[in-house]
Amino acid sequence: MKVGFFPGCSLEGSSREYNESLLAIAPALGLELAEVPDWNCCGATAAHSLNHKLALALPARILALAERAGITELLVPCSACFSRLAATREQLTRDDALRGEIARIIELPFTARTKVLNVLEVLALCVKDGFAQQVRRPFAHKVACYYGCYLTRPKSIGTCARAEDPQEMDEMMKLVGAEPLDWAFKVECCGAGLSVSRTSSVAELSGRIVADAAARGAEAIIVACPMCHTNLDLRRSAIERHRQAKYALPVLYLSQVIGLALGLGERELGLHRHAVPVRLASPAPAGGEPAARPTATVSQEQEN
Amino acid sequence: MPGSSHGSAHADTLPAKMRAATGESVFNCYQCGKCTAGCPLAQEMDYAPNQIVRLLQLGFPELEEEALKAFSIWLCLTCETCGARCPKEVDLPRIMEYLRQESLRRGLVHPKAKDILAFHEAFLDTIRRNGRLHEVGLISQYKLKTLHLLQDVLSAPALLLRGKLKLLPHKIEGQDAISRIFERTTDHKEE
Ligand code: SF4
Ligand code: SF4
């Protein structure tokens, strides 16, 4: 399957392991990714907060460039970018006059015909037949699948069948041998764009998520969004200070889990780039020492 | 109650302008409170989400201004929980977005929101200059704007250690086009 690819800014920087792991698993899944030439930032929460037109124009330029490159389906792995692109496409498909105005602003012809797909949709299309035979090392761990906001909401762009208790990522985890848990914070917000400007709110919201996953016996939280990863992983020491508790629970991108199951190496999948070390009880993936169950070993190199 | 312009949607009321700009009507809301029940930040807000709507429903300019001055509209994460659960399909995240932009335009931003606003502005500055986000540039801009000079706002050492921070920005080829997009979409503040 060949699709267009919009990595987005985080995947070039603070979440490069998401990019690395996606690129690493793509060949095994028969997934060919064509990056949008000269893409720009989608504007994220900032444009969406301060300037409605800008918040449409920046994603529209990306979609217009994809269109020009002949891309009909575009994979947007970051859930937050996915939400901005899909919402822009949805609004500009409904409103011809506004679409015309935006096309003039971005100086590119724009029909909004390129379809925007999130990572769950694309992986579901790839893992259909014969995938089970490719699983070399089942990821035999209890996992809490965390969807956050933008894979399920708003209804106009969400792609999960059950917005309050989505199952798509859980199904994917079963395919690679994991045991997805029933838990309460699947679709709660992590604090998103307040990570820097109001870390205290993020510590509270992300703290509730980590605490519930830990209380239910999860060995890892699985995510599909760089912002969620940052808040649950990089902000772990803020969470621990806020809750006066330690949590060793690592946070993995679902592409990293699939990669481990396919037998790829930890470095190749960027596991060493996390703030919370990924140490899983055997039958753990290759590399690393045969560690005990994840206990209180939390990296101390964060925020000091 | 303050004010005298009691009543509903005259063309110059905030709800009427909002409706013209966004298609959203605050009069669809019947104050069930479901939005607030699910809002992750309701506890930290000065006005809960349903109260923000209420301020706009009553037809008093003073109360409309109170909504524009609220801290809540800046705290809102656009998590979309309220919108997804509202039995009347009120698009509250869209209303919050409109209120933020109107608050900014009229210079009514809540003083406690200055860090949040500074972060958004620093973020957009780096996009205007480079076309893509440059995290190091963002951090230094944010620190300058907020004077949080010593705070390690992005856990930079942890990021550097893991090869995640690029020191120099990547400028895209269409940089000029991006600057023009910013120019054409930037509203000018009220004099
Ligand atoms: S959920 Fe909808 S109807 Fe109920 S109070 Fe909130 S906005 Fe109003
Ligand atoms: S979108 Fe904003 S107001 Fe609505 S639930 Fe989320 S944080 Fe609260």
XYZ file of C-alpha atoms and ligand atoms in Angstrom:
511
model
C 0.000 0.000 0.000
C 1.383 3.371 -1.006
C 0.285 6.478 0.847
C 1.452 10.041 1.247
C 3.217 10.884 4.483
C 3.095 14.019 6.589
C 5.398 13.421 9.571
C 4.884 16.818 11.219
C 7.321 18.777 13.359
C 7.382 16.590 16.472
C 8.471 13.564 14.482
C 11.522 15.521 13.349
C 12.394 16.583 16.876
C 11.227 15.542 20.290
C 9.368 12.462 19.006
C 11.813 11.215 16.451
C 11.474 7.659 17.738
C 7.881 7.631 16.490
C 9.185 8.445 13.013
C 12.049 5.960 13.269
C 9.775 3.143 14.380
C 7.186 3.849 11.696
C 9.824 3.856 8.977
C 11.336 0.699 10.453
C 8.094 -1.306 10.367
C 6.844 0.034 7.031
C 8.669 -2.460 4.753
C 7.434 -5.485 6.704
C 3.890 -4.183 6.435
C 4.197 -3.501 2.719
C 3.696 0.176 3.422
C 5.333 2.666 1.095
C 5.454 6.243 2.349
C 5.811 9.264 0.059
C 6.628 12.357 2.096
C 4.837 15.578 1.167
C 7.449 17.855 -0.428
C 8.403 20.990 1.521
C 5.679 20.571 4.130
C 5.129 23.166 6.848
C 3.900 23.048 10.434
C 0.124 22.540 10.794
C -0.059 25.413 13.295
C -1.026 23.081 16.136
C -2.831 24.392 19.208
C -1.193 27.797 18.879
C -2.792 28.767 15.571
C -6.013 27.114 16.632
C -6.065 29.241 19.769
C -5.158 32.590 18.327
C -6.119 32.792 14.690
C -8.878 30.812 12.990
C -7.889 31.626 9.398
C -4.262 30.812 10.008
C -5.384 27.560 11.625
C -7.077 26.664 8.326
C -4.436 28.046 5.971
C -1.420 26.193 7.395
C -2.993 22.705 7.150
C -4.515 23.653 3.783
C -1.045 24.361 2.380
C 0.078 20.880 3.409
C -2.987 19.319 1.816
C -2.521 21.397 -1.347
C 1.122 20.302 -1.647
C 0.024 16.684 -1.195
C -2.598 17.162 -3.872
C -0.020 18.627 -6.252
C 2.228 15.622 -5.629
C -0.627 13.338 -6.694
C -1.236 11.993 -3.204
C -4.801 10.757 -2.747
C -4.421 9.343 0.763
C -2.219 10.954 3.371
C -0.961 9.283 6.541
C -0.668 11.746 9.441
C 0.813 9.800 12.369
C 0.613 12.584 14.981
C -2.962 12.619 16.312
C -2.846 16.351 16.932
C -1.702 17.116 13.361
C -4.240 14.581 12.096
C -6.973 16.482 13.876
C -5.912 19.836 12.404
C -5.626 18.463 8.855
C -8.825 16.428 8.972
C -10.834 19.279 10.544
C -9.512 21.726 7.939
C -10.389 19.373 5.122
C -13.838 18.799 6.581
C -14.572 22.499 6.956
C -13.211 23.481 3.555
C -15.066 20.694 1.780
C -18.332 22.074 3.165
C -17.616 25.727 2.367
C -16.666 26.502 -1.241
C -16.294 30.242 -0.698
C -13.950 29.788 2.246
C -11.963 27.161 0.332
C -11.498 29.670 -2.494
C -10.328 32.308 -0.065
C -7.871 29.931 1.595
C -6.537 28.833 -1.806
C -5.728 32.477 -2.565
C -4.058 32.893 0.810
C -1.827 29.862 0.294
C -1.237 30.639 -3.394
C -1.961 27.072 -4.434
C -4.875 25.383 -6.165
C -6.782 23.394 -3.591
C -9.736 21.043 -3.941
C -9.466 19.280 -0.550
C -9.689 15.896 -2.262
C -6.709 14.279 -0.530
C -8.020 11.999 2.186
C -6.409 12.283 5.629
C -5.745 9.017 7.488
C -4.535 8.480 11.022
C -2.100 5.803 12.078
C -4.769 3.409 13.345
C -6.570 3.473 10.006
C -3.425 2.869 7.980
C -2.101 0.097 10.223
C -5.506 -1.617 10.188
C -5.331 -1.646 6.390
C -1.808 -3.088 6.428
C -2.084 -5.860 8.973
C -4.955 -7.723 7.399
C -3.743 -10.963 5.857
C -0.981 -13.173 7.046
C 0.214 -10.681 9.618
C 0.086 -13.264 12.402
C 2.835 -15.270 10.657
C 5.106 -12.241 10.711
C 4.970 -11.921 14.485
C 8.318 -13.304 15.605
C 8.262 -12.267 19.268
C 4.764 -11.831 20.649
C 4.563 -8.757 22.870
C 3.186 -10.766 25.779
C 2.452 -7.908 28.163
C -0.516 -6.239 29.765
C -1.017 -2.909 28.068
C -3.207 0.144 28.571
C -4.106 1.512 25.133
C -4.336 5.276 25.395
C -6.203 7.042 22.577
C -6.413 10.546 24.029
C -8.574 13.120 22.314
C -8.060 13.309 18.632
C -8.424 9.745 17.436
C -11.982 9.725 18.729
C -13.199 13.332 18.780
C -14.869 15.354 17.351
C -17.370 13.065 15.675
C -16.903 14.779 12.307
C -13.308 13.505 12.039
C -12.940 10.765 14.661
C -12.458 7.338 13.157
C -13.032 4.999 16.095
C -16.371 3.227 16.122
C -16.915 3.784 19.844
C -15.894 7.257 20.891
C -16.022 6.625 24.663
C -14.484 3.155 24.619
C -12.596 2.704 21.374
C -11.226 -0.737 20.513
C -9.127 -0.276 17.383
C -5.749 0.006 19.108
C -6.704 -2.754 21.539
C -7.423 -5.061 18.582
C -4.072 -4.212 17.057
C -2.318 -5.020 20.338
C -4.047 -8.416 20.498
C -2.695 -9.186 17.038
C 0.863 -8.791 18.312
C 0.235 -10.921 21.388
C -0.443 -8.260 24.008
C -3.226 -8.262 26.554
C -5.082 -4.935 26.400
C -6.659 -3.967 29.721
C -9.995 -2.450 30.446
C -9.289 0.890 32.088
C -10.877 4.259 32.704
C -8.654 6.835 31.018
C -8.481 5.695 27.383
C -9.941 8.884 25.987
C -9.209 11.411 28.726
C -7.057 14.420 27.843
C -3.344 14.421 28.812
C -3.119 18.208 29.087
C -1.897 18.566 25.525
C -0.517 21.961 24.575
C -0.241 23.190 28.162
C 2.853 21.020 28.640
C 5.192 24.001 28.842
C 3.015 26.948 29.782
C 1.106 25.226 32.582
C 2.949 22.077 33.561
C 0.932 21.828 36.792
C -2.266 21.081 34.854
C -0.443 18.492 32.779
C 0.935 16.836 35.908
C -2.611 16.528 37.234
C -4.261 15.246 34.042
C -1.443 12.989 32.846
C -0.922 11.879 36.436
C -4.457 10.488 36.616
C -3.841 8.548 33.408
C -0.546 7.013 34.536
C -1.937 6.211 37.991
C -5.004 4.382 36.659
C -2.953 2.374 34.172
C -0.509 1.413 36.927
C -3.292 0.518 39.380
C -4.789 -1.896 36.851
C -1.541 -3.718 36.419
C -0.502 -2.377 33.036
C 3.117 -3.026 32.085
C 3.110 -0.310 29.457
C 0.945 2.501 28.144
C 0.587 2.491 24.356
C 0.104 5.780 22.501
C -0.197 7.122 18.965
C 0.526 10.787 19.556
C 3.755 12.733 20.229
C 1.996 15.189 22.508
C 0.551 12.387 24.630
C 3.973 10.743 24.704
C 5.673 13.933 25.845
C 3.191 14.459 28.642
C 3.167 10.858 29.886
C 6.883 10.125 29.397
C 9.019 13.280 29.402
C 6.844 14.901 32.064
C 6.993 11.832 34.311
C 9.091 13.495 36.991
C 6.585 16.374 37.200
C 3.823 13.774 37.522
C 5.695 11.954 40.258
C 6.359 15.131 42.192
C 2.739 16.151 41.866
C 1.372 12.794 43.018
C 4.140 12.037 45.501
C 4.530 8.581 43.990
C 6.831 6.686 41.638
C 5.650 5.062 38.418
C 8.002 2.878 36.397
C 5.435 2.244 33.685
C 6.974 2.975 30.258
C 5.083 4.634 27.392
C 5.512 3.113 23.927
C 4.300 4.194 20.519
C 2.201 1.487 18.934
C 4.634 1.399 16.036
C 7.407 0.501 18.505
C 5.352 -2.364 19.890
C 4.610 -3.685 16.414
C 8.306 -3.361 15.587
C 9.326 -5.357 18.654
C 6.814 -8.069 17.718
C 8.210 -8.165 14.200
C 11.630 -8.836 15.728
C 13.229 -5.439 15.100
C 15.872 -4.127 17.494
C 15.273 -1.725 20.356
C 17.678 0.892 19.011
C 16.215 0.786 15.552
C 12.846 1.509 17.135
C 14.234 4.341 19.256
C 13.378 2.829 22.642
C 16.515 4.395 24.109
C 15.116 7.863 23.478
C 12.421 7.669 26.134
C 12.685 9.417 29.489
C 11.099 6.481 31.321
C 13.276 3.461 30.572
C 11.605 0.612 28.736
C 12.274 -2.435 30.871
C 9.780 -5.210 30.460
C 9.638 -8.586 32.144
C 10.522 -11.530 29.938
C 9.387 -12.795 27.573
C 10.810 -9.441 26.704
C 11.970 -8.382 23.297
C 15.602 -8.803 22.344
C 18.475 -6.717 23.664
C 18.660 -5.559 27.264
C 19.173 -7.687 30.314
C 16.399 -10.078 31.274
C 14.933 -7.486 33.583
C 12.583 -8.110 36.440
C 9.051 -6.815 36.342
C 9.123 -3.087 35.923
C 9.811 -1.598 39.282
C 10.863 1.709 40.618
C 13.600 2.617 38.196
C 12.755 5.969 36.830
C 15.193 8.091 34.955
C 16.430 11.021 36.936
C 17.716 13.057 34.029
C 14.460 14.848 33.504
C 13.869 18.410 34.601
C 16.240 19.463 37.248
C -28.218 42.509 37.472
C -26.033 45.054 35.746
C -26.874 46.694 32.460
C -30.047 47.490 30.669
C -29.800 45.849 27.265
C -31.788 42.858 28.377
C -32.981 40.544 25.647
C -31.676 38.264 22.976
C -29.699 38.455 19.812
C -29.361 41.981 18.520
C -26.896 42.150 15.685
C -24.227 43.806 17.822
C -24.331 41.422 20.767
C -21.484 38.997 21.212
C -23.707 35.924 20.631
C -24.964 37.409 17.375
C -21.464 38.169 16.147
C -20.348 34.733 17.197
C -23.199 33.148 15.347
C -22.352 35.098 12.200
C -18.686 34.097 12.424
C -19.014 30.475 13.525
C -22.597 29.350 13.036
C -22.777 28.465 16.736
C -25.663 29.712 18.854
C -25.409 29.837 22.621
C -29.202 29.755 22.758
C -29.185 26.065 21.833
C -27.737 25.311 25.267
C -30.240 24.316 27.950
C -27.704 24.351 30.799
C -27.681 20.646 31.576
C -24.036 20.860 32.712
C -22.839 17.764 30.894
C -20.000 19.726 29.287
C -18.709 20.757 32.688
C -19.096 17.272 34.150
C -16.658 15.891 31.576
C -14.298 18.843 31.261
C -10.844 17.835 32.515
C -10.007 21.360 33.610
C -13.348 22.578 34.983
C -11.907 22.526 38.503
C -9.167 24.964 37.561
C -11.452 27.321 35.674
C -12.931 30.567 36.997
C -16.132 29.901 35.075
C -17.057 26.318 34.199
C -17.810 25.671 30.506
C -21.615 25.813 30.949
C -21.223 29.052 32.927
C -19.284 30.603 30.062
C -22.256 29.845 27.840
C -24.607 31.215 30.493
C -22.728 34.514 30.619
C -23.451 34.883 26.922
C -27.088 33.856 27.081
C -28.331 36.608 29.355
C -27.941 39.582 27.054
C -25.875 41.874 29.272
C -22.756 43.445 27.746
C -21.059 43.357 31.152
C -21.508 39.615 31.354
C -20.330 39.116 27.785
C -17.208 41.000 28.706
C -16.851 38.799 31.771
C -16.710 35.774 29.453
C -14.025 37.443 27.345
C -12.001 38.162 30.470
C -12.312 34.616 31.807
C -9.250 32.484 32.472
C -11.277 29.436 31.377
C -11.132 30.272 27.691
C -7.310 30.101 27.813
C -7.209 26.988 29.923
C -9.480 25.118 27.513
C -7.452 22.383 25.836
C -9.750 21.878 22.861
C -9.975 18.295 24.023
C -13.435 18.132 22.433
C -14.962 16.153 25.301
C -17.710 18.715 25.912
C -18.591 18.946 22.228
C -18.768 15.178 21.882
C -21.104 14.800 24.865
C -23.420 17.808 24.549
C -26.983 16.577 24.033
C -27.735 19.771 22.107
C -24.653 19.473 19.898
C -23.306 22.839 20.985
C -19.759 23.100 19.611
C -18.294 24.518 22.793
C -14.637 24.140 21.689
C -15.469 26.329 18.683
C -17.134 28.864 21.007
C -14.044 28.866 23.259
C -11.841 29.444 20.205
C -13.976 32.374 19.100
C -13.903 33.881 22.588
C -10.099 33.607 22.810
C -9.648 35.443 19.550
C -12.182 38.107 20.479
C -10.589 38.478 23.915
C -7.209 38.967 22.298
C -8.565 41.438 19.764
C -10.205 43.545 22.464
C -7.252 43.340 24.823
C -9.204 41.547 27.557
C -6.906 38.560 28.123
C -6.924 37.366 31.741
C -3.626 38.227 33.479
C -3.136 34.625 34.593
C -3.231 33.543 30.949
C -0.069 35.417 30.021
C 2.217 32.368 29.991
C -0.240 30.377 27.911
C -0.584 33.234 25.454
C 3.184 33.786 25.368
C 3.710 30.132 24.501
C 1.224 30.248 21.616
C 2.807 33.449 20.328
C 6.351 32.109 20.594
C 5.226 28.966 18.780
C 3.721 30.948 15.908
C 6.836 33.162 15.738
C 9.028 30.175 15.022
C 6.594 28.929 12.361
C 6.492 32.343 10.723
C 10.283 32.414 10.574
C 11.046 28.832 9.595
C 7.881 27.218 8.330
C 8.368 24.393 10.785
C 8.607 24.231 14.531
C 12.089 24.675 15.928
C 11.979 23.563 19.534
C 15.141 25.347 20.682
C 13.932 28.588 19.074
C 10.549 28.132 20.684
C 12.055 27.670 24.122
C 14.245 30.765 23.925
C 11.411 32.909 22.567
C 9.093 31.705 25.307
C 11.670 32.390 27.993
C 12.220 35.905 26.725
C 8.526 36.633 26.576
C 7.772 35.307 30.034
C 11.113 36.041 31.706
C 11.133 32.449 32.996
C 14.800 32.537 32.117
C 16.005 29.817 34.425
C 13.124 27.412 34.201
C 13.936 24.314 32.175
C 10.661 24.503 30.340
C 11.085 21.613 27.968
C 13.340 19.309 29.934
C 16.019 20.322 27.470
C 18.888 18.296 29.004
C 16.795 15.123 28.821
C 15.931 15.860 25.207
C 19.493 16.720 24.209
C 20.781 13.587 25.821
C 18.459 11.511 23.694
C 19.336 13.245 20.437
C 15.988 14.925 20.190
C 16.828 18.611 19.976
C 18.080 20.234 16.826
C 20.132 23.314 17.507
C 19.537 24.939 14.141
C 16.147 25.419 12.525
C 15.213 23.774 9.250
C 13.918 26.478 6.928
C 11.524 25.211 4.280
C 11.720 26.394 0.672
C 8.275 27.900 0.795
C 9.286 30.163 3.664
C 8.182 33.309 1.815
C 4.808 31.804 1.099
C 4.449 31.051 4.802
C 5.245 34.660 5.744
C 2.628 35.844 3.286
C 0.100 33.403 4.783
C 0.759 34.988 8.175
C 0.358 38.507 6.791
C -2.889 37.724 5.036
C -4.482 36.000 7.996
C -3.422 38.362 10.750
C -6.230 40.464 12.163
C -5.400 43.877 13.377
C -6.225 44.744 16.956
C -8.861 47.344 17.738
C -7.374 50.767 18.060
S -23.624 20.081 27.546
Fe -24.423 21.407 25.944
S -26.539 21.870 26.564
Fe -25.501 21.018 28.354
S -24.773 22.835 29.469
Fe -23.094 22.166 28.138
S -23.349 23.354 26.237
Fe -25.261 23.490 27.389
S -12.734 21.378 24.970
Fe -12.188 22.833 26.589
S -14.119 23.284 27.649
Fe -14.452 21.438 26.428
S -14.069 19.757 27.832
Fe -12.134 20.153 26.772
S -11.009 21.613 28.070
Fe -13.169 21.596 28.767
